[in-house]
CSV table of C-alpha atoms in Angstrom, one decimal:
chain,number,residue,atom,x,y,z
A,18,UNK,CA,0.9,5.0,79.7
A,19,UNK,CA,-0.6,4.9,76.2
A,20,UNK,CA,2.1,7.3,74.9
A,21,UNK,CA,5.0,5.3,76.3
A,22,UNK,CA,3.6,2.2,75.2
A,23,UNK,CA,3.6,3.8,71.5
A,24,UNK,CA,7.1,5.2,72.0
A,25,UNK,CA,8.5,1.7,72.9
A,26,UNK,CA,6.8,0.7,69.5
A,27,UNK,CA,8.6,3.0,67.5
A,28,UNK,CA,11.7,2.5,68.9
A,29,UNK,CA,11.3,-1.2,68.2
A,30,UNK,CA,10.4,0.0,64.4
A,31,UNK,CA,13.3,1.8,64.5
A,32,UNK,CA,15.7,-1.1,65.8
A,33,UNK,CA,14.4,-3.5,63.6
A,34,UNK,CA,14.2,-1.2,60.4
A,35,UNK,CA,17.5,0.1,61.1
A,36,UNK,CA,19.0,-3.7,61.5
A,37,UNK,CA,17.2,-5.1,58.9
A,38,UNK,CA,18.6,-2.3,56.1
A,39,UNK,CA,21.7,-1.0,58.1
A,40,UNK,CA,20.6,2.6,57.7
A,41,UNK,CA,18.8,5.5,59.6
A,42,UNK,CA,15.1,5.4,60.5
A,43,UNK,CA,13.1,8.0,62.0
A,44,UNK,CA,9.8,6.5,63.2
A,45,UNK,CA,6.2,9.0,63.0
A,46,UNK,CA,3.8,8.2,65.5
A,47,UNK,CA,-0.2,9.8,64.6
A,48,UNK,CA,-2.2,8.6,67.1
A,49,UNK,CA,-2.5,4.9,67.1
A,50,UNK,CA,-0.6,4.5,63.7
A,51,UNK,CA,3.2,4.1,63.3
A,52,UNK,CA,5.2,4.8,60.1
A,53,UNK,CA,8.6,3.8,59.2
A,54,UNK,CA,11.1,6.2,57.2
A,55,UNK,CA,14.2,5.1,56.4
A,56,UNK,CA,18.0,6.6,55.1
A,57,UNK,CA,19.2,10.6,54.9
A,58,UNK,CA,16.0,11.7,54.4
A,59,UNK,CA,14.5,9.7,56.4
A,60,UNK,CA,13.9,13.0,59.1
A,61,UNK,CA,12.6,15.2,55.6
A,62,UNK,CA,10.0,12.7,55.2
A,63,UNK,CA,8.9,11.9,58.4
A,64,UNK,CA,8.1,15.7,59.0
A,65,UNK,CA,6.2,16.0,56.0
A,66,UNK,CA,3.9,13.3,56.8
A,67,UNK,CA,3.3,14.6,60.0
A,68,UNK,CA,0.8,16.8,61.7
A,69,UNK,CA,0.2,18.7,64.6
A,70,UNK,CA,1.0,16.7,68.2
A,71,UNK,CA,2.8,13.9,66.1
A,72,UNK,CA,5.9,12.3,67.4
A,73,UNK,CA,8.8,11.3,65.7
A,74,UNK,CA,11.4,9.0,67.0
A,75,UNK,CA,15.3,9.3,65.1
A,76,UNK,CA,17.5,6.3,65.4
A,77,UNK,CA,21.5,7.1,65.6
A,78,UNK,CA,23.1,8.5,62.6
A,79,UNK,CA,23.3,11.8,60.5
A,80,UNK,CA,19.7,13.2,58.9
A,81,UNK,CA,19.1,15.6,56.4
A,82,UNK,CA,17.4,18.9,57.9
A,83,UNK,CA,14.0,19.8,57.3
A,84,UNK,CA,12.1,22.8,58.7
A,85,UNK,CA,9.5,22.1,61.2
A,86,UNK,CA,6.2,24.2,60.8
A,87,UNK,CA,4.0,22.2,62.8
A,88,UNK,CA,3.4,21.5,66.6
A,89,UNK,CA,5.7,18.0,66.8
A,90,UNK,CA,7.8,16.5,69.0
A,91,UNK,CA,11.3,14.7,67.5
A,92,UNK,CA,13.5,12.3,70.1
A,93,UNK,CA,17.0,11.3,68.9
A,94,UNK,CA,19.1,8.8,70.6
A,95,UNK,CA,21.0,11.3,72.2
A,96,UNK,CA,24.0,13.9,71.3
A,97,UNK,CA,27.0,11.7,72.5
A,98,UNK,CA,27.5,8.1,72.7
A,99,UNK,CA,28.0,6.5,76.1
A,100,UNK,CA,27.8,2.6,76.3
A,101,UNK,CA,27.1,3.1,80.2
A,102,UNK,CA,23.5,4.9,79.8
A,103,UNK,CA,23.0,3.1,76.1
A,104,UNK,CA,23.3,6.4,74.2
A,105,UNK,CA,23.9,6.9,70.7
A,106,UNK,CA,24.1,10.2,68.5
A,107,UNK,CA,21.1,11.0,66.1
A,108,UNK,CA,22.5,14.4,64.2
A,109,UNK,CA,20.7,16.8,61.9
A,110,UNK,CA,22.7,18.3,59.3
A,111,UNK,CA,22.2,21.5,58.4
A,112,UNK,CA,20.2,24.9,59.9
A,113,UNK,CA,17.2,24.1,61.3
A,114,UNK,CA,14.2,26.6,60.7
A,115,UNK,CA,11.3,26.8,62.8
A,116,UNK,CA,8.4,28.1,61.4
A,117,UNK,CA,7.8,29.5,57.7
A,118,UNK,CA,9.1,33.2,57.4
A,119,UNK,CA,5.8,35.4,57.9
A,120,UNK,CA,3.5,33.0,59.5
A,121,UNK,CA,2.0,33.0,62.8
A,122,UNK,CA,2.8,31.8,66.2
A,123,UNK,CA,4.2,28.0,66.5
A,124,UNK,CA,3.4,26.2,69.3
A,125,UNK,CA,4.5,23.1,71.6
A,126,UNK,CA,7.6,22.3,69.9
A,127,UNK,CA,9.8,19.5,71.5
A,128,UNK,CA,12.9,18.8,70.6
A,129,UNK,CA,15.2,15.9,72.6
A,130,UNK,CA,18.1,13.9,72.5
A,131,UNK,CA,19.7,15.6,69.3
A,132,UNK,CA,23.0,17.2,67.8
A,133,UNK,CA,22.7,19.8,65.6
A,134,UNK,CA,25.8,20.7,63.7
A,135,UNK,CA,24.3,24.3,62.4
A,136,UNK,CA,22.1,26.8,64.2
A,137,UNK,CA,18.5,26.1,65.2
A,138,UNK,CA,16.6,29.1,63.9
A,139,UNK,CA,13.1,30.8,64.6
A,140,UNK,CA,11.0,32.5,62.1
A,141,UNK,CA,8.0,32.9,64.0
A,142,UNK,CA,6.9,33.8,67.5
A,143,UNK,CA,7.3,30.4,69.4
A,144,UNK,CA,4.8,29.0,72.6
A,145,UNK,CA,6.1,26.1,74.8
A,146,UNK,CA,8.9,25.6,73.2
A,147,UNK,CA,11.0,23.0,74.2
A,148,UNK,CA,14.6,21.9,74.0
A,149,UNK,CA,16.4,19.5,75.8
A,150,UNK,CA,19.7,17.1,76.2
A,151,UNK,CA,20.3,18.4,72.7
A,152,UNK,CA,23.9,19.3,71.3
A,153,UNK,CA,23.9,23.1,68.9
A,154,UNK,CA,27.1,23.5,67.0
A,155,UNK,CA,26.2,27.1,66.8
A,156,UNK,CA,23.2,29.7,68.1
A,157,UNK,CA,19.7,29.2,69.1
A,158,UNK,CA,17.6,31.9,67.9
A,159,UNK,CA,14.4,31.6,69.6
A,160,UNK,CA,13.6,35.6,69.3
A,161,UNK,CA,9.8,36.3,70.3
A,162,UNK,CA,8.4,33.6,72.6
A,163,UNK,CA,6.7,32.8,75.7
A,164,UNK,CA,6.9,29.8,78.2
A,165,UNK,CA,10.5,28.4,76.6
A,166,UNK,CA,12.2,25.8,78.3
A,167,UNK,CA,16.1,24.9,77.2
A,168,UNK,CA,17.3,22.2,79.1
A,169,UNK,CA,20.4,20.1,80.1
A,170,UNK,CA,21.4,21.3,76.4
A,171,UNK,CA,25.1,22.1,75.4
A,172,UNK,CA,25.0,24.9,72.8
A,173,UNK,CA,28.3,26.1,71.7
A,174,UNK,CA,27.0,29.7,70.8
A,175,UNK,CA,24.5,32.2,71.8
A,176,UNK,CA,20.7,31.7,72.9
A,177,UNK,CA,19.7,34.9,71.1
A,178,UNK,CA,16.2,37.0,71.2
A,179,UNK,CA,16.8,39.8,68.0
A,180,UNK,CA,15.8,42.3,71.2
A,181,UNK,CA,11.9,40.9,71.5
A,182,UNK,CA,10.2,39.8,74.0
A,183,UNK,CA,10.2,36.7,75.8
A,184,UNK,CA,7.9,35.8,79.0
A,185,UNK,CA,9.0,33.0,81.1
A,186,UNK,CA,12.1,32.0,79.4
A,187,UNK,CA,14.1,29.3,81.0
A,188,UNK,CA,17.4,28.1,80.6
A,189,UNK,CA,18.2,25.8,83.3
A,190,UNK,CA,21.3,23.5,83.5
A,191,UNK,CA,22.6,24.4,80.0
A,192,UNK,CA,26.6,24.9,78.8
A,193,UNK,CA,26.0,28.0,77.0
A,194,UNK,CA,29.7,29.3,75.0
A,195,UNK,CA,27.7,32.4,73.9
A,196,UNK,CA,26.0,35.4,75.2
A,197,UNK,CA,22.8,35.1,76.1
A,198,UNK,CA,21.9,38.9,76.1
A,199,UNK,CA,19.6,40.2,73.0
A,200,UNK,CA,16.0,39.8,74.6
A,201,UNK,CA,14.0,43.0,75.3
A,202,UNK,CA,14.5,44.6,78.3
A,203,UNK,CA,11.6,44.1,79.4
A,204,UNK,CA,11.6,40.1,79.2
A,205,UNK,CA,11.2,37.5,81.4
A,206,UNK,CA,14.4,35.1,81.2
A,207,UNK,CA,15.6,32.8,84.1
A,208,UNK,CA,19.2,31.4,83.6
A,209,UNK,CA,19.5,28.7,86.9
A,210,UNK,CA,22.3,25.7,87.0
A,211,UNK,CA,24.4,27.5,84.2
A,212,UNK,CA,27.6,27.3,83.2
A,213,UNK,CA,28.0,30.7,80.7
A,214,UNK,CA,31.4,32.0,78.5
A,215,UNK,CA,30.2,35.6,77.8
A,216,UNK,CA,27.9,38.6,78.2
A,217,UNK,CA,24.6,38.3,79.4
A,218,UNK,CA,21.9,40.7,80.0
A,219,UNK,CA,19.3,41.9,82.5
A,220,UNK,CA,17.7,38.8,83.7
A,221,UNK,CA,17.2,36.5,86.5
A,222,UNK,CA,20.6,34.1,87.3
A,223,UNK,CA,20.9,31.8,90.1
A,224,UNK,CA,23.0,29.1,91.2
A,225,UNK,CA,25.4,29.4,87.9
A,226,UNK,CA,29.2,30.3,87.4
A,227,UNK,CA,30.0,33.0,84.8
A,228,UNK,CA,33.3,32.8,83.4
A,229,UNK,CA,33.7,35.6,81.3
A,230,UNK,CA,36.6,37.9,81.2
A,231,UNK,CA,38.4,39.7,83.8
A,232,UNK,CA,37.7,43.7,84.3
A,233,UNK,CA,40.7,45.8,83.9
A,234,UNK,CA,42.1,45.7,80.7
A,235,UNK,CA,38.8,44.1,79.4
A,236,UNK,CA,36.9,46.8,81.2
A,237,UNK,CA,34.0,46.8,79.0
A,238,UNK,CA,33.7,43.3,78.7
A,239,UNK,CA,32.5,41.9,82.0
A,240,UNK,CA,29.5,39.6,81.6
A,241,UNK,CA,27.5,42.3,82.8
A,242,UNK,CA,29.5,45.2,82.2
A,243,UNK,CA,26.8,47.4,80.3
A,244,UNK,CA,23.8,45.9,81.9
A,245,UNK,CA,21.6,47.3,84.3
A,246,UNK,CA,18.2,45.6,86.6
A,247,UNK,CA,19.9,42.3,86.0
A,248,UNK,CA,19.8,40.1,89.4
A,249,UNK,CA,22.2,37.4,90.4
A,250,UNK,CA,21.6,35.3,93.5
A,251,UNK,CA,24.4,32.1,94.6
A,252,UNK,CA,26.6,32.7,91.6
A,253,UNK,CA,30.0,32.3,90.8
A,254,UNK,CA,32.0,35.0,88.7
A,255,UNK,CA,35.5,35.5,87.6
A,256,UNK,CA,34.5,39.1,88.9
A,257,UNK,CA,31.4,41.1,89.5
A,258,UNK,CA,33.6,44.8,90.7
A,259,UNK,CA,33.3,46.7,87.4
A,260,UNK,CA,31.5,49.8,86.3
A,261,UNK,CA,28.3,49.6,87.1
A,262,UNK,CA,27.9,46.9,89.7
A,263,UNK,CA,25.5,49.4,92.2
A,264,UNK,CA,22.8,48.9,88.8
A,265,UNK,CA,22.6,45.1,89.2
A,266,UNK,CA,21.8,43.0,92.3
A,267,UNK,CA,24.5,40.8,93.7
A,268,UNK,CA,23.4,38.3,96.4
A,269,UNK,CA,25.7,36.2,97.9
A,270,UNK,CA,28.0,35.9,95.0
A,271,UNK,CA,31.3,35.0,94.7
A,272,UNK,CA,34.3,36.2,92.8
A,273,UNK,CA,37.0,33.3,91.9
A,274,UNK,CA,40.0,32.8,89.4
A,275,UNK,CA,38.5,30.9,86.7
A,276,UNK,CA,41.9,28.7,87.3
A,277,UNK,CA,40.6,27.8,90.8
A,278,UNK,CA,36.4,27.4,90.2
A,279,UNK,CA,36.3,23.7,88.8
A,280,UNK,CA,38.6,20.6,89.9
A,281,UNK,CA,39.4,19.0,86.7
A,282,UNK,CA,40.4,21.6,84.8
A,283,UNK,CA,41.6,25.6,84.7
A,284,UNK,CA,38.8,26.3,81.8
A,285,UNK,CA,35.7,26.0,81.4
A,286,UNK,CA,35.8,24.7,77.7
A,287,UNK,CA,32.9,21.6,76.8
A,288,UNK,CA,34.0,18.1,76.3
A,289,UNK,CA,31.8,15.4,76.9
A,290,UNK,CA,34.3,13.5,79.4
A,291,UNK,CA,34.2,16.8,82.1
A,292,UNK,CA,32.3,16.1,85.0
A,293,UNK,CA,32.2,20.0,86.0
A,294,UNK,CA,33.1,19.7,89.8
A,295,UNK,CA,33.4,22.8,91.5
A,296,UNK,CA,36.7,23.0,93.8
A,297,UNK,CA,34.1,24.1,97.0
A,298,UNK,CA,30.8,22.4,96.8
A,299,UNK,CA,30.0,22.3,100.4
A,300,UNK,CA,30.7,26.1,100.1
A,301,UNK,CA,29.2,27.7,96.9
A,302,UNK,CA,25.9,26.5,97.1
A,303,UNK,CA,23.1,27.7,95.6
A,304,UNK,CA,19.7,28.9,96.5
A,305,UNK,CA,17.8,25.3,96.4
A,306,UNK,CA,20.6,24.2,98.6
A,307,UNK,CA,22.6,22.4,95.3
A,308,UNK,CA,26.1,22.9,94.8
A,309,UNK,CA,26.5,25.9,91.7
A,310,UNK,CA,26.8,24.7,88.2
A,311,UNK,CA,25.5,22.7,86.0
A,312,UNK,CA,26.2,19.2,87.7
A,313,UNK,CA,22.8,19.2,90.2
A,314,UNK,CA,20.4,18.0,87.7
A,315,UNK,CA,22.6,17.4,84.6
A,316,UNK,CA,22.0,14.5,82.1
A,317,UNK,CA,22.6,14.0,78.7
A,318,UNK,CA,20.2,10.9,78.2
A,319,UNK,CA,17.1,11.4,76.7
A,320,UNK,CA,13.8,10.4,77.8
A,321,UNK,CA,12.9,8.1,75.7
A,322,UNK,CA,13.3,4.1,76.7
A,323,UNK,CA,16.0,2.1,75.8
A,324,UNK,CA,15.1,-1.4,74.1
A,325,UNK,CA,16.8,-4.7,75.3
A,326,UNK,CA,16.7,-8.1,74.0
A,327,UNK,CA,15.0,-7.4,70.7
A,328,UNK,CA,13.9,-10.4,68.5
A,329,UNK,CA,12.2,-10.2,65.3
A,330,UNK,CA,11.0,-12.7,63.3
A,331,UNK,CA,9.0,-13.0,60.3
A,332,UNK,CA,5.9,-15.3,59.8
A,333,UNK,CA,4.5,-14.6,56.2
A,334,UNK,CA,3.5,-10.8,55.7
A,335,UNK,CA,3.4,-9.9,59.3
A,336,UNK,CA,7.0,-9.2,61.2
A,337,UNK,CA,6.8,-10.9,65.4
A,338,UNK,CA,8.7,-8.4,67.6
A,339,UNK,CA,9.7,-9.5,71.5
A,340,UNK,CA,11.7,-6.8,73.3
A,341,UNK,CA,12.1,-5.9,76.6
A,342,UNK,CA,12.3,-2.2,77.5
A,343,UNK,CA,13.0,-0.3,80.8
A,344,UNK,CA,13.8,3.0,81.7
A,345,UNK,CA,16.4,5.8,81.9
């Protein structure tokens, strides 16, 4: 209760800062004590006040990119605006690094509610991280790492792991336009609720549609065509007959034109206003007894509250806030 109370009092720093100067803020939160940051940099400064289990709240609008070394959290408004669910866009401009090149493990990372327009990058070995309703104009490089969650995410390229290990990798209800195949063998990666554009490699999938190339005269170029141990229960492929399918295990998995798998379009390309419904729902279901894709458990609204009815007033030196707050 504490932490939401706290939240809802930076977002009301942030609303009221951002009104007040009509620029971005980006709120830090250590402990009991709140600090407002305000303009471009407003993200840069925040993070290098902060320190380990600190929270940092973005308003909407474009921040400078700073690399995160420490165990934080950062909340944006969201990665696409949507008057319905009250969602803005908070971006960060620029490569984001985490971790300093040569140091040790980084822990507890949690990133929400943002667009990147660059790559999100790892230097170090990573432990919980996690990413979700976030937008990546590019790759996410999270390389060595154990207990990784990427969520509800979009993320135009790859998810990539430099061949190194990760245990308990899981990317679950993500739009992924890249491969997701450059982990160690021996790794432990879950792709559920899915919806992937190219190769990926020996892992757990379930419940997701792959719509990479045909075989035939892209022989070489099936999403699993050089992969072997990789298992796919409940999933939906343009085709799964190619070269080496006796290596992999198929369970109830279906093979459909990528013209005929969704009903709103013959693609599978992003756009925010694509609900993703499969043509047979009631037919290609999946595992937990959801229809495949992304669409059972999808949202793009971040967790944090949304703040109604905000009043400020000033009285002297101190600044009288009344909001009301629910929910998403």
């Amino acid at each position: 209760m504490k932490k939401i109370l706290l939240s809802i009092v930076a977002l009301c720093c942030a609303v009221v800062a951002g009104a007040q100067n009509e620029i971005m803020t980006a709120v830090l939160q250590h402990g009991s004590d709140v600090s407002v940051f305000t303009g471009a940099n407003a993200f840069v400064n925040a993070n290098a006040a902060a320190a380990d289990g600190d929270v940092i709240t973005l308003s909407a609008g474009a921040f400078n990119v700073s690399d995160i070394t420490k165990s934080i959290t950062v909340y944006g408004a969201g990665f696409e605006k949507d008057a319905n669910t009250g969602t803005e866009v908070s971006k960060i401009n620029g490569q984001l690094n985490l971790g300093a090149s040569g140091g040790g493990t980084l822990s507890d990372i949690h990133l929400e509610g943002i667009y990147f327009n660059s790559h999100v990058n790892t230097n170090v070995s990573l432990e919980g991280f996690v990413m979700e309703k976030c937008y990546v104009n590019g790759n996410v490089n999270v390389v060595e790492n154990t207990n990784t969650t990427i969520r509800n995410c979009v993320i135009t390229g790859a998810i990539a792991g430099g061949d190194k290990i990760a245990n308990n990798c899981i990317i679950q209800n993500c739009y992924v336009g890249g491969a997701i195949n450059t982990f160690n063998v021996s790794s432990s990666v879950k792709i559920d609720h899915c919806i992937t554009c190219n190769f990926v490699g020996p892992y757990f999938c379930s419940n997701s549609i792959f719509t990479y190339y045909w075989v035939g005269a892209y022989y070489d170029r099936a999403v699993f065509a050089n992969t072997e141990g990789a298992v796919a229960h409940n999933c939906i492929f343009r085709s799964f007959s190619y070269n080496n399918q006796d290596k992999n295990d198929f369970q109830n998995c279906y093979a459909v034109d990528i013209n005929n798998i969704f009903s709103d379009a013959t693609n599978a390309n992003y756009s925010a206003a694509r609900t993703y419904e499969i043509q047979q729902p009631t037919t290609w279901i999946g595992t937990d007894g959801q229809e495949i894709g992304i669409r059972y458990g999808w949202s793009k609204v971040p967790g944090t509250p949304v703040v109604k009815n905000l009043n400020a007033t000033v009285a002297g030196t101190d600044l009288n806030v009344a909001y009301e707050a629910e929910a998403r």
